[in-house]
Amino acid sequence: MSEREREVGEVRERESVPLLVTAGGKLRWREPGSGRRRWWWWLPSRRRIPARNLTSVGGGVGRWLSQLLTGGGRRAEGRRHPHLHRHHLTYKLPISLHQSPSAMGELDPTFIQEPEHRPKPAVIEAHGIPEIDLSPYITSSSSSPNAIHDLVDEIRDACKDWGFFQVINHGVPIEIREKVQSVAKRFFDQSLEEKKKVKRDEANPLGYYDTEHTKNVRDWKEVFDFMVDDPVVMPASYDDDDDGGTVEYTNQWPHHPSELREVCEEYVKEVQKLSNKLLELISLSLNLPANRLEPFFKDQTTFIRLNHYPPCLAPDLALGVGRHKDAGVLTILAQDDVGGLEVKRKIDGEWIFVKPTPNAFIINVGDIIQVWSNDTYESVEHRVRVNSTRERFSIPYFVNPAPYTVVEPLAELTNERNPARYKGYNWGKFFATRKLSNFKKLNVENIQIYHFKKPDEGKIEDVVTRVENVVI
Ligand SMILES: O=C(O)CCC(=O)C(=O)O
Ligand SMILES: [Fe+2]
């Protein structure tokens, strides 16, 4: 453990420290342990802060506060500030953000989004994504063909207009979902040391980690990943032309909480049924036979992620997950009642907050459906905002095909007038490349489906960006 990590760890193991932040730019607190009064100018300039929102001012507040409490940056201490006045705001510095210390107690610059990608202070709820009742297809045994027809129409509209929808009456028992949520919380509540016993690494991307990067900016979250098929045999080489052998991805189950594995496997069994039904409905909505997509899942690379988003000192600078599209077929997301997911509305590019609906699942089509449908449906950008007071949990179930699948537009959906818009790509290599680039900050863009997009007209040049050019 480095000197710096040790300091951060020691501070976080203490109780949280109530901070008094003055609108004039002063911050007061009692030193943890000794109870000594301390204060600090936290505003380097004469600018006043809007007292209602501590974190809306100054890029480095989070970094600065943690430096302050870890003994760094003594320079400003003790200087009087000409604009101090009496307006006070009490702010709890979430040192106990993780009951256990973790690398995320401070906002280091790797978390900070470029200004144009930061969440806006106001949340837009608008009418939100469509809510679809699946009972005609799932929970009732004798639905009329009309009811199913209407449902398929709803799915088609939702996929076209939003790329996202919520489902209710989906057949997944609520108790099972609650059990996973509760065991996930217990897992993340443990010490970092305990969680790191199952940490992922470059060779095996399954298990725990808190350093995921989306578009090369670190996400304010920690996760635990596991796969439905275990083990999964993946290509060892990222080079499209190279048969570089295979590697195995294997689930790493922690000893604590001991029931995590069993509960997760029970959850998988239930969500798998929902996933099959959704794939059927989506096939029908593309005027294909219900079972058209089934062969792609004889083996699967479907994985489940337990997400924990701790409270964040600077929720206007960082994101729980940066803007991205999901690379796979479908995502079936369970979110808790805190909320944070935002979807980029297709009509105007506004970020729309997805209001939590108890016991609903949020479904989005991923990049593979975009390619299979030859752009009839589009995978839509989304992101997760965090907040300064409440931790949030979510569980995405990423439905992915067999690693050896060549992803390309389905023959039935292309013709002379609507030729295939993508060159086929090997899913296993794509997936492995993505996993690697999410693992650490790289200097280049992550691999994306548009790297496989064919030129619109007439151009013969090869537009495929080779995988080895993307990962360096
Ligand atoms: O936590 C969420 O609401 C969404 C997470 C997400 O988009 C992802 O992990 O791909
Ligand atoms: Fe996502």
Coordinates of C-alpha atoms and ligand atoms in Angstrom, one line a residue:
M1 CA 0.0 0.0 0.0
S2 CA 1.4 3.4 -0.9
E3 CA 1.9 6.2 1.6
R4 CA -1.0 8.0 0.0
E5 CA -3.4 5.1 0.1
R6 CA -2.6 4.5 3.7
E7 CA -3.4 8.1 4.6
V8 CA -6.7 8.0 2.7
G9 CA -7.6 4.6 4.3
E10 CA -6.9 5.9 7.8
V11 CA -9.1 8.9 7.4
R12 CA -12.0 6.9 6.0
E13 CA -12.0 4.5 8.8
R14 CA -13.1 7.2 11.1
E15 CA -16.6 8.4 11.4
S16 CA -17.8 11.0 8.9
V17 CA -16.9 14.5 9.8
P18 CA -19.6 17.2 9.8
L19 CA -18.3 20.1 8.0
L20 CA -19.7 23.6 8.2
V21 CA -19.3 25.4 4.9
T22 CA -19.7 29.1 4.9
A23 CA -21.1 30.8 1.8
G24 CA -18.2 33.2 2.2
G25 CA -15.8 30.4 1.3
K26 CA -14.8 29.0 4.7
L27 CA -15.0 25.5 5.8
R28 CA -15.0 24.5 9.5
W29 CA -14.8 21.1 11.1
R30 CA -13.5 19.5 14.2
E31 CA -10.5 17.3 13.8
P32 CA -11.5 13.7 14.0
G33 CA -10.1 12.2 17.1
S34 CA -8.7 15.3 19.0
G35 CA -11.9 17.4 18.5
R36 CA -9.7 20.4 17.8
R37 CA -11.4 23.2 15.8
R38 CA -10.0 23.6 12.3
W39 CA -10.9 25.8 9.5
W40 CA -9.9 26.4 5.9
W41 CA -10.6 28.7 3.1
W42 CA -11.9 26.5 0.4
L43 CA -12.5 29.1 -2.2
P44 CA -9.3 30.3 -3.8
S45 CA -11.0 33.2 -5.5
R46 CA -13.4 35.9 -4.1
R47 CA -16.3 34.3 -5.8
R48 CA -19.2 33.5 -3.6
I49 CA -20.6 30.0 -3.6
P50 CA -24.3 29.4 -4.0
A51 CA -24.8 27.9 -0.5
R52 CA -27.4 25.5 -1.7
N53 CA -24.9 23.6 -3.8
L54 CA -21.4 23.2 -2.4
T55 CA -20.2 21.1 -5.2
S56 CA -21.3 23.4 -8.0
V57 CA -18.3 25.7 -7.6
G58 CA -14.7 25.0 -8.5
G59 CA -13.4 22.0 -10.2
G60 CA -11.3 20.6 -7.4
V61 CA -13.6 20.7 -4.4
G62 CA -13.6 17.0 -3.8
R63 CA -9.9 16.6 -4.4
W64 CA -9.3 19.6 -2.2
L65 CA -11.4 18.4 0.6
S66 CA -9.8 15.0 0.7
Q67 CA -6.3 16.5 0.5
L68 CA -7.3 18.7 3.4
L69 CA -8.4 15.7 5.5
T70 CA -5.4 13.7 4.6
G71 CA -3.0 16.4 5.7
G72 CA -2.1 17.7 2.2
G73 CA -2.2 21.2 0.9
R74 CA -1.6 23.2 4.1
R75 CA -0.9 26.4 2.2
A76 CA -4.2 28.1 2.5
E77 CA -4.9 27.4 6.1
G78 CA -5.4 30.2 8.5
R79 CA -5.7 33.0 5.9
R80 CA -8.6 35.3 6.5
H81 CA -11.1 35.8 3.8
P82 CA -12.6 39.2 3.1
H83 CA -16.0 37.9 2.2
L84 CA -16.7 35.7 5.1
H85 CA -20.2 36.2 6.4
R86 CA -22.6 34.3 8.5
H87 CA -24.5 32.2 6.1
H88 CA -23.8 28.6 6.9
L89 CA -24.4 25.3 5.3
T90 CA -23.7 22.0 7.0
Y91 CA -22.2 19.4 4.8
K92 CA -21.3 15.9 5.8
L93 CA -18.1 14.8 4.2
P94 CA -18.8 11.2 3.4
I95 CA -15.7 9.8 4.8
S96 CA -17.8 6.8 5.8
L97 CA -18.8 6.7 2.1
H98 CA -17.5 3.2 2.2
Q99 CA -17.7 1.8 5.6
S100 CA -14.6 0.3 4.3
P101 CA -11.8 2.3 2.8
S102 CA -11.6 2.2 -1.0
A103 CA -9.8 4.1 -3.6
M104 CA -12.9 6.2 -4.3
G105 CA -13.1 8.3 -1.2
E106 CA -11.5 11.2 -3.0
L107 CA -12.2 12.7 -6.3
D108 CA -8.9 12.5 -8.1
P109 CA -8.7 14.1 -11.5
T110 CA -9.2 10.8 -13.4
F111 CA -12.9 11.0 -12.4
I112 CA -13.5 14.5 -13.7
Q113 CA -15.5 14.7 -16.9
E114 CA -14.9 17.2 -19.6
P115 CA -17.2 20.2 -19.1
E116 CA -19.5 19.3 -22.0
H117 CA -20.1 15.8 -20.5
R118 CA -20.9 16.8 -17.0
P119 CA -24.4 16.3 -15.7
K120 CA -26.6 19.4 -15.7
P121 CA -27.8 20.6 -12.3
A122 CA -31.4 20.2 -13.3
V123 CA -32.8 16.8 -13.9
I124 CA -35.2 16.4 -16.9
E125 CA -37.8 13.8 -16.2
A126 CA -40.1 14.6 -19.2
H127 CA -42.5 11.9 -20.1
G128 CA -39.7 9.3 -19.8
I129 CA -39.2 6.1 -21.5
P130 CA -42.2 3.9 -22.4
E131 CA -43.5 1.4 -19.8
I132 CA -44.7 -1.8 -21.3
D133 CA -46.8 -4.4 -19.6
L134 CA -45.6 -7.9 -20.6
S135 CA -48.4 -9.8 -19.1
P136 CA -50.0 -10.8 -22.5
Y137 CA -46.8 -12.6 -23.4
I138 CA -45.5 -13.7 -20.1
T139 CA -47.8 -14.0 -17.2
S140 CA -51.1 -14.9 -18.8
S141 CA -51.5 -18.3 -20.4
S142 CA -54.3 -17.4 -22.8
S143 CA -53.7 -14.1 -24.4
S144 CA -55.5 -13.3 -27.6
P145 CA -53.4 -12.9 -30.8
N146 CA -54.5 -9.3 -30.8
A147 CA -53.1 -8.6 -27.4
I148 CA -49.8 -10.1 -28.5
H149 CA -49.9 -8.1 -31.7
D150 CA -50.4 -4.9 -29.8
L151 CA -47.6 -5.7 -27.4
V152 CA -45.2 -6.4 -30.4
D153 CA -46.2 -3.0 -31.8
E154 CA -45.4 -1.3 -28.5
I155 CA -42.0 -3.0 -28.4
R156 CA -41.3 -1.9 -32.0
D157 CA -42.2 1.7 -31.3
A158 CA -40.2 1.8 -28.1
C159 CA -37.1 0.4 -29.8
K160 CA -37.4 2.8 -32.7
D161 CA -38.2 6.0 -30.7
W162 CA -36.2 5.5 -27.6
G163 CA -34.0 2.3 -27.8
F164 CA -35.1 2.0 -24.1
F165 CA -38.2 0.9 -22.3
Q166 CA -39.3 -0.3 -18.9
V167 CA -41.2 -3.6 -18.4
I168 CA -43.7 -4.6 -15.8
N169 CA -45.4 -7.9 -15.2
H170 CA -42.2 -9.5 -16.4
G171 CA -42.4 -12.7 -14.4
V172 CA -39.3 -12.3 -12.4
P173 CA -40.3 -12.8 -8.7
I174 CA -39.7 -9.7 -6.6
E175 CA -38.3 -11.7 -3.7
I176 CA -35.4 -13.0 -5.8
R177 CA -34.5 -9.5 -7.0
E178 CA -34.6 -8.2 -3.5
K179 CA -32.4 -11.0 -2.3
V180 CA -29.7 -10.1 -4.9
Q181 CA -30.0 -6.4 -4.0
S182 CA -29.5 -7.2 -0.3
V183 CA -26.6 -9.6 -0.8
A184 CA -25.0 -7.1 -3.2
K185 CA -25.1 -4.4 -0.5
R186 CA -23.5 -6.7 2.0
F187 CA -20.8 -7.6 -0.5
F188 CA -19.9 -3.9 -1.1
D189 CA -20.2 -3.0 2.6
Q190 CA -17.1 -5.1 3.2
S191 CA -13.6 -3.8 3.5
L192 CA -11.7 -3.1 0.3
E193 CA -9.2 -5.8 1.3
E194 CA -12.0 -8.3 1.5
K195 CA -13.5 -7.3 -1.9
K196 CA -10.1 -7.3 -3.5
K197 CA -9.7 -11.0 -2.8
V198 CA -11.9 -11.5 -5.9
K199 CA -10.5 -8.7 -7.9
R200 CA -10.4 -8.8 -11.7
D201 CA -7.3 -8.5 -13.6
E202 CA -6.2 -8.1 -17.3
A203 CA -6.3 -11.9 -17.8
N204 CA -9.7 -12.6 -16.2
P205 CA -12.1 -9.6 -16.3
L206 CA -14.6 -11.2 -13.8
G207 CA -14.9 -10.3 -10.2
Y208 CA -14.5 -7.1 -8.3
Y209 CA -13.1 -3.8 -9.4
D210 CA -13.4 -0.1 -8.8
T211 CA -11.4 1.3 -11.6
E212 CA -13.6 1.0 -14.6
H213 CA -13.1 3.7 -17.2
T214 CA -15.7 4.7 -19.7
K215 CA -14.3 6.6 -22.6
N216 CA -11.1 6.9 -20.7
V217 CA -12.6 8.7 -17.7
R218 CA -12.9 6.8 -14.5
D219 CA -16.4 5.9 -13.3
W220 CA -17.5 6.7 -9.7
K221 CA -18.5 3.2 -8.9
E222 CA -17.4 -0.2 -7.9
V223 CA -18.6 -3.4 -9.5
F224 CA -18.7 -7.2 -9.3
D225 CA -19.1 -9.1 -12.6
F226 CA -19.9 -12.7 -13.2
M227 CA -21.0 -14.7 -16.2
V228 CA -24.0 -17.0 -16.9
D229 CA -21.8 -19.6 -18.6
D230 CA -18.8 -20.5 -16.5
P231 CA -16.1 -20.9 -17.8
V232 CA -16.3 -19.1 -21.1
V233 CA -13.7 -19.7 -23.7
M234 CA -12.6 -16.5 -25.3
P235 CA -10.1 -15.5 -28.0
A236 CA -6.8 -14.7 -26.5
S237 CA -5.8 -12.4 -29.3
Y238 CA -7.5 -9.1 -30.2
D239 CA -6.2 -9.2 -33.7
D240 CA -9.0 -9.9 -36.1
D241 CA -6.8 -11.9 -38.5
D242 CA -4.9 -13.9 -36.0
D243 CA -6.0 -17.1 -34.4
G244 CA -4.1 -16.5 -31.2
G245 CA -5.6 -19.3 -29.2
T246 CA -8.0 -19.0 -26.4
V247 CA -8.3 -18.0 -22.7
E248 CA -10.9 -18.9 -20.1
Y249 CA -12.9 -16.4 -18.2
T250 CA -14.0 -17.9 -14.9
N251 CA -16.3 -16.5 -12.2
Q252 CA -14.6 -15.6 -8.9
W253 CA -17.1 -16.1 -6.1
P254 CA -16.2 -14.5 -2.7
H255 CA -16.3 -16.4 0.6
H256 CA -18.4 -13.5 2.0
P257 CA -21.3 -13.1 1.9
S258 CA -21.3 -16.9 1.5
E259 CA -24.7 -17.0 -0.2
L260 CA -23.8 -14.5 -2.9
R261 CA -23.2 -17.2 -5.5
E262 CA -26.4 -19.1 -4.8
V263 CA -28.6 -16.0 -4.8
C264 CA -27.0 -14.7 -8.0
E265 CA -27.5 -18.0 -9.8
E266 CA -31.1 -18.1 -8.8
Y267 CA -31.5 -14.6 -10.2
V268 CA -29.9 -15.6 -13.4
K269 CA -32.3 -18.5 -13.9
E270 CA -35.3 -16.1 -13.6
V271 CA -33.9 -13.3 -15.7
Q272 CA -32.8 -15.8 -18.4
K273 CA -36.4 -16.6 -19.0
L274 CA -37.3 -12.9 -19.3
S275 CA -34.4 -12.4 -21.7
N276 CA -35.6 -15.3 -24.0
K277 CA -39.0 -13.7 -24.1
L278 CA -37.7 -10.3 -24.9
L279 CA -35.6 -11.7 -27.7
E280 CA -38.7 -13.4 -29.1
L281 CA -40.7 -10.2 -28.9
I282 CA -37.9 -8.2 -30.5
S283 CA -37.6 -10.8 -33.3
L284 CA -41.4 -10.6 -33.9
S285 CA -41.2 -6.8 -33.9
L286 CA -38.7 -7.0 -36.8
N287 CA -41.1 -9.3 -38.6
L288 CA -38.9 -12.3 -38.0
P289 CA -39.9 -15.7 -36.5
A290 CA -40.0 -15.6 -32.7
N291 CA -37.0 -18.0 -32.4
R292 CA -34.8 -16.4 -35.0
L293 CA -32.2 -15.2 -32.6
E294 CA -32.1 -18.4 -30.5
P295 CA -29.1 -20.0 -32.3
F296 CA -26.8 -17.2 -31.3
F297 CA -27.1 -18.1 -27.7
K298 CA -26.2 -21.8 -27.7
D299 CA -23.2 -20.7 -25.8
Q300 CA -23.4 -17.2 -24.4
T301 CA -21.1 -14.5 -23.0
T302 CA -24.0 -13.0 -21.0
F303 CA -22.7 -11.4 -17.8
I304 CA -24.3 -9.7 -14.8
R305 CA -22.8 -6.8 -13.0
L306 CA -23.6 -5.7 -9.4
N307 CA -23.0 -1.9 -9.4
H308 CA -22.5 0.2 -6.4
Y309 CA -22.4 4.0 -6.8
P310 CA -21.2 5.5 -3.5
P311 CA -22.2 9.1 -2.6
C312 CA -19.9 11.5 -4.4
L313 CA -18.6 14.8 -3.2
A314 CA -18.7 16.4 -6.6
P315 CA -21.7 14.9 -8.4
D316 CA -21.5 17.7 -11.0
L317 CA -18.0 16.8 -12.0
A318 CA -18.0 13.0 -12.1
L319 CA -20.4 10.3 -13.4
G320 CA -21.2 6.9 -12.1
V321 CA -20.9 5.6 -15.6
G322 CA -19.9 8.0 -18.4
R323 CA -21.9 8.3 -21.5
H324 CA -21.8 5.0 -23.5
K325 CA -23.8 2.5 -25.5
D326 CA -24.0 -1.1 -24.5
A327 CA -22.1 -3.3 -26.8
G328 CA -24.1 -6.5 -26.5
V329 CA -27.6 -7.6 -27.6
L330 CA -29.9 -6.4 -24.8
T331 CA -29.5 -5.1 -21.3
I332 CA -32.0 -5.9 -18.5
L333 CA -31.4 -3.5 -15.7
A334 CA -32.8 -3.6 -12.1
Q335 CA -32.3 -0.2 -10.4
D336 CA -33.1 0.7 -6.9
D337 CA -35.3 3.7 -5.8
V338 CA -32.4 6.2 -5.8
G339 CA -32.3 6.9 -9.6
G340 CA -29.4 8.2 -11.6
L341 CA -29.7 6.6 -15.0
E342 CA -30.1 9.1 -17.8
V343 CA -30.9 8.3 -21.4
K344 CA -30.1 10.5 -24.4
R345 CA -33.5 11.2 -26.0
K346 CA -33.3 10.5 -29.7
I347 CA -35.4 13.4 -30.9
D348 CA -33.4 16.2 -29.4
G349 CA -30.3 14.7 -27.7
E350 CA -31.5 15.8 -24.2
W351 CA -30.5 13.7 -21.2
I352 CA -33.7 12.2 -19.7
F353 CA -33.7 10.9 -16.1
V354 CA -35.2 7.4 -15.9
K355 CA -37.5 7.6 -12.9
P356 CA -37.3 4.4 -10.8
T357 CA -40.5 2.3 -11.0
P358 CA -40.6 -0.2 -8.3
N359 CA -40.0 -3.8 -9.5
A360 CA -39.8 -2.7 -13.2
F361 CA -36.8 -3.7 -15.4
I362 CA -35.3 -1.2 -17.8
I363 CA -34.5 -2.7 -21.1
N364 CA -32.3 -1.3 -23.8
V365 CA -31.2 -2.6 -27.1
G366 CA -27.5 -2.8 -27.5
D367 CA -25.1 -2.4 -30.4
I368 CA -25.6 -6.0 -31.7
I369 CA -29.3 -5.4 -32.2
Q370 CA -28.4 -2.3 -34.1
V371 CA -26.2 -4.3 -36.4
W372 CA -28.5 -7.3 -36.7
S373 CA -31.4 -5.0 -37.6
N374 CA -29.2 -3.0 -40.0
D375 CA -29.9 0.2 -38.1
T376 CA -33.7 -0.3 -37.9
Y377 CA -33.2 -0.1 -34.1
E378 CA -30.4 2.0 -32.6
S379 CA -28.4 1.4 -29.5
V380 CA -28.8 4.6 -27.5
E381 CA -26.4 6.5 -25.3
H382 CA -26.9 6.6 -21.6
R383 CA -25.0 7.5 -18.5
V384 CA -25.4 7.4 -14.7
R385 CA -25.3 10.5 -12.5
V386 CA -24.4 10.2 -8.9
N387 CA -25.4 12.3 -5.9
S388 CA -23.8 13.5 -2.7
T389 CA -26.0 11.9 -0.2
R390 CA -27.3 8.5 -1.2
E391 CA -25.5 5.4 -2.4
R392 CA -27.2 3.6 -5.3
F393 CA -27.2 0.0 -6.5
S394 CA -28.1 -1.4 -9.9
I395 CA -27.9 -4.8 -11.6
P396 CA -27.5 -4.8 -15.3
Y397 CA -27.9 -8.2 -17.0
F398 CA -26.0 -7.9 -20.3
V399 CA -27.4 -10.4 -22.8
N400 CA -24.5 -11.4 -25.2
P401 CA -24.2 -14.1 -27.8
A402 CA -21.6 -16.9 -28.2
P403 CA -18.0 -15.7 -28.4
Y404 CA -17.6 -17.2 -31.9
T405 CA -20.6 -15.2 -33.3
V406 CA -19.9 -13.2 -36.3
V407 CA -22.1 -10.1 -35.8
E408 CA -23.5 -8.8 -39.1
P409 CA -26.9 -7.6 -40.4
L410 CA -29.4 -10.4 -40.6
A411 CA -29.8 -11.6 -44.2
E412 CA -33.6 -11.2 -44.0
L413 CA -33.3 -7.6 -43.1
T414 CA -31.1 -6.6 -46.0
N415 CA -31.7 -6.5 -49.7
E416 CA -30.5 -4.6 -52.7
R417 CA -32.3 -1.4 -51.7
N418 CA -31.2 -1.8 -48.1
P419 CA -27.7 -3.4 -48.3
A420 CA -25.8 -4.5 -45.2
R421 CA -24.4 -1.4 -43.5
Y422 CA -21.8 -3.3 -41.4
K423 CA -19.0 -5.6 -42.1
G424 CA -19.2 -8.7 -39.9
Y425 CA -17.0 -8.7 -36.8
N426 CA -16.1 -11.4 -34.3
W427 CA -18.0 -10.8 -31.1
G428 CA -15.5 -12.6 -28.9
K429 CA -12.6 -10.4 -30.0
F430 CA -14.7 -7.3 -29.8
F431 CA -15.8 -8.2 -26.3
A432 CA -12.3 -9.0 -25.1
T433 CA -11.1 -5.7 -26.5
R434 CA -13.8 -3.7 -24.8
K435 CA -13.1 -5.4 -21.5
L436 CA -9.4 -4.6 -21.7
S437 CA -10.0 -0.9 -22.5
N438 CA -12.5 -0.6 -19.7
F439 CA -9.9 -1.9 -17.4
K440 CA -7.5 1.0 -17.7
K441 CA -7.1 4.4 -19.2
L442 CA -5.9 4.2 -22.7
N443 CA -4.9 7.0 -25.0
V444 CA -7.3 6.0 -27.8
E445 CA -10.9 5.5 -28.2
N446 CA -12.5 2.3 -27.2
I447 CA -13.6 -0.1 -30.0
Q448 CA -17.1 0.7 -31.4
I449 CA -19.5 -0.7 -33.9
Y450 CA -19.0 2.2 -36.3
H451 CA -15.5 1.0 -36.8
F452 CA -17.2 -1.8 -38.8
K453 CA -19.6 0.5 -40.6
K454 CA -19.4 0.2 -44.4
P455 CA -18.9 3.4 -46.3
D456 CA -22.3 4.9 -47.3
E457 CA -21.8 5.1 -51.0
G458 CA -19.5 4.1 -53.6
K459 CA -16.3 4.1 -51.5
I460 CA -14.3 1.0 -51.8
E461 CA -11.8 1.7 -49.1
D462 CA -11.7 -0.5 -46.1
V463 CA -13.2 1.3 -43.2
V464 CA -12.6 -1.4 -40.6
T465 CA -10.4 -0.1 -37.9
R466 CA -8.4 -3.0 -36.9
V467 CA -8.6 -4.0 -33.3
E468 CA -4.9 -3.8 -32.7
N469 CA -5.0 -0.1 -33.7
V470 CA -7.5 0.6 -31.1
V471 CA -5.9 -1.1 -28.1
I472 CA -2.4 0.0 -27.5
Ligands
LIG1 O1 -26.6 1.7 -13.3 C1 -27.3 2.0 -14.2 O2 -28.4 2.5 -14.1 C2 -26.8 1.7 -15.6 C3 -25.5 1.1 -15.8 C4 -25.0 1.0 -17.2 O3 -25.5 1.6 -18.1 C5 -24.0 0.0 -17.5 O4 -23.4 -0.6 -16.6 O5 -23.8 -0.3 -18.7
FE2 FE -25.0 0.8 -20.0

